[in-house]
XYZ file of C-alpha atoms in Angstrom:
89
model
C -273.407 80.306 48.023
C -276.693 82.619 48.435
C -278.441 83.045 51.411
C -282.134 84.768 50.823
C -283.215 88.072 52.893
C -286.405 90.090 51.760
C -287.237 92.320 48.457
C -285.229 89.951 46.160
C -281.838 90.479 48.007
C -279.317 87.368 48.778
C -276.005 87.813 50.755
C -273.636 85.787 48.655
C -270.361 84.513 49.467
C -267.954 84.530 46.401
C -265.636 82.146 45.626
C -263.034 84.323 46.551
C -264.383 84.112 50.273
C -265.721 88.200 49.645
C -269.241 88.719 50.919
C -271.540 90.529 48.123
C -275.218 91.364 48.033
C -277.113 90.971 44.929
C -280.328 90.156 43.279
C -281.864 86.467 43.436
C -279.550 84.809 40.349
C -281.815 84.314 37.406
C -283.290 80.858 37.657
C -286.126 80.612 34.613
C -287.181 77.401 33.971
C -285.607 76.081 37.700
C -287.111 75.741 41.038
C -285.778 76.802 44.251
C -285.325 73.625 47.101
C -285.549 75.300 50.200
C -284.874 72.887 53.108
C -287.011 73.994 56.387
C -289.071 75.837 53.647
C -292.161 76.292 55.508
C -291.449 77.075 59.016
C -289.446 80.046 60.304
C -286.651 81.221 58.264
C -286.771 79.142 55.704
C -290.575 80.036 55.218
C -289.238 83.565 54.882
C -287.060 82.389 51.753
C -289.579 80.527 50.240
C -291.802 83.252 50.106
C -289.301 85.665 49.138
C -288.615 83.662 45.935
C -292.540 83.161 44.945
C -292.617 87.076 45.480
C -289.803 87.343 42.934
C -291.479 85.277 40.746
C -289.665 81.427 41.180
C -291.054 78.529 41.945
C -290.559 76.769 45.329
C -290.091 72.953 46.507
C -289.979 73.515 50.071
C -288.818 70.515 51.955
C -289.827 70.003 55.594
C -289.887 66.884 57.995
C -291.891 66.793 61.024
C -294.974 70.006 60.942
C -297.495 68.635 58.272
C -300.351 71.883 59.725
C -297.568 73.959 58.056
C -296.822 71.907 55.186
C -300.358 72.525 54.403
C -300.888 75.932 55.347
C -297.464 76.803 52.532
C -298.932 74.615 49.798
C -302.303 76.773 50.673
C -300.445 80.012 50.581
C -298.304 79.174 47.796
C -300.505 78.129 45.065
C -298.802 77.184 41.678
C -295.872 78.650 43.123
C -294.664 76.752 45.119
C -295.051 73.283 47.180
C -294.376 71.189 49.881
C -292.750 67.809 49.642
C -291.972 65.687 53.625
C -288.096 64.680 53.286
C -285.502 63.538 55.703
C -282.634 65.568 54.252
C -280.119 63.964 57.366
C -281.121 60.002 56.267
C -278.764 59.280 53.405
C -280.655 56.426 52.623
């Protein structure tokens, strides 16, 4: 498990419980889901991965302004799709 910081860097927790940093694992021909991807922290990932050159699906629920605003920003990059992760149905 990978959590994204800035400059391409993700504290990742190894399966062996150890805590590593390391570059953004190479994901060509994937995109990133990045739930709460364009508000806040999650915003912060999202970019960070269209800066390193992936491509973003950025789920949000509620805040269509900054649904809008990310697809804006984003381009090709990256986009914004309204999704209630916590309903299983």
């Amino acid at each position: 498990l990978c959590i994204g910081g800035g400059m391409g860097i993700a504290m990742c927790v190894e399966r062996d419980g150890s805590l590593d940093l390391k570059r953004w694992p190479d994901m060509a021909g994937q995109v990133a889901v990045v739930t709460g991807g364009t508000r806040g922290i999650g915003l912060e990932i999202s970019r960070a991965l269209i800066r390193d050159g992936h491509v973003v699906a950025a789920v949000y629920f509620g805040n269509n302004e900054a649904a809008l605003r990310f697809d804006e920003e984003a381009g090709a990059k990256g986009r914004a799709f309204k999704f209630d992760v916590a309903n299983y149905e």
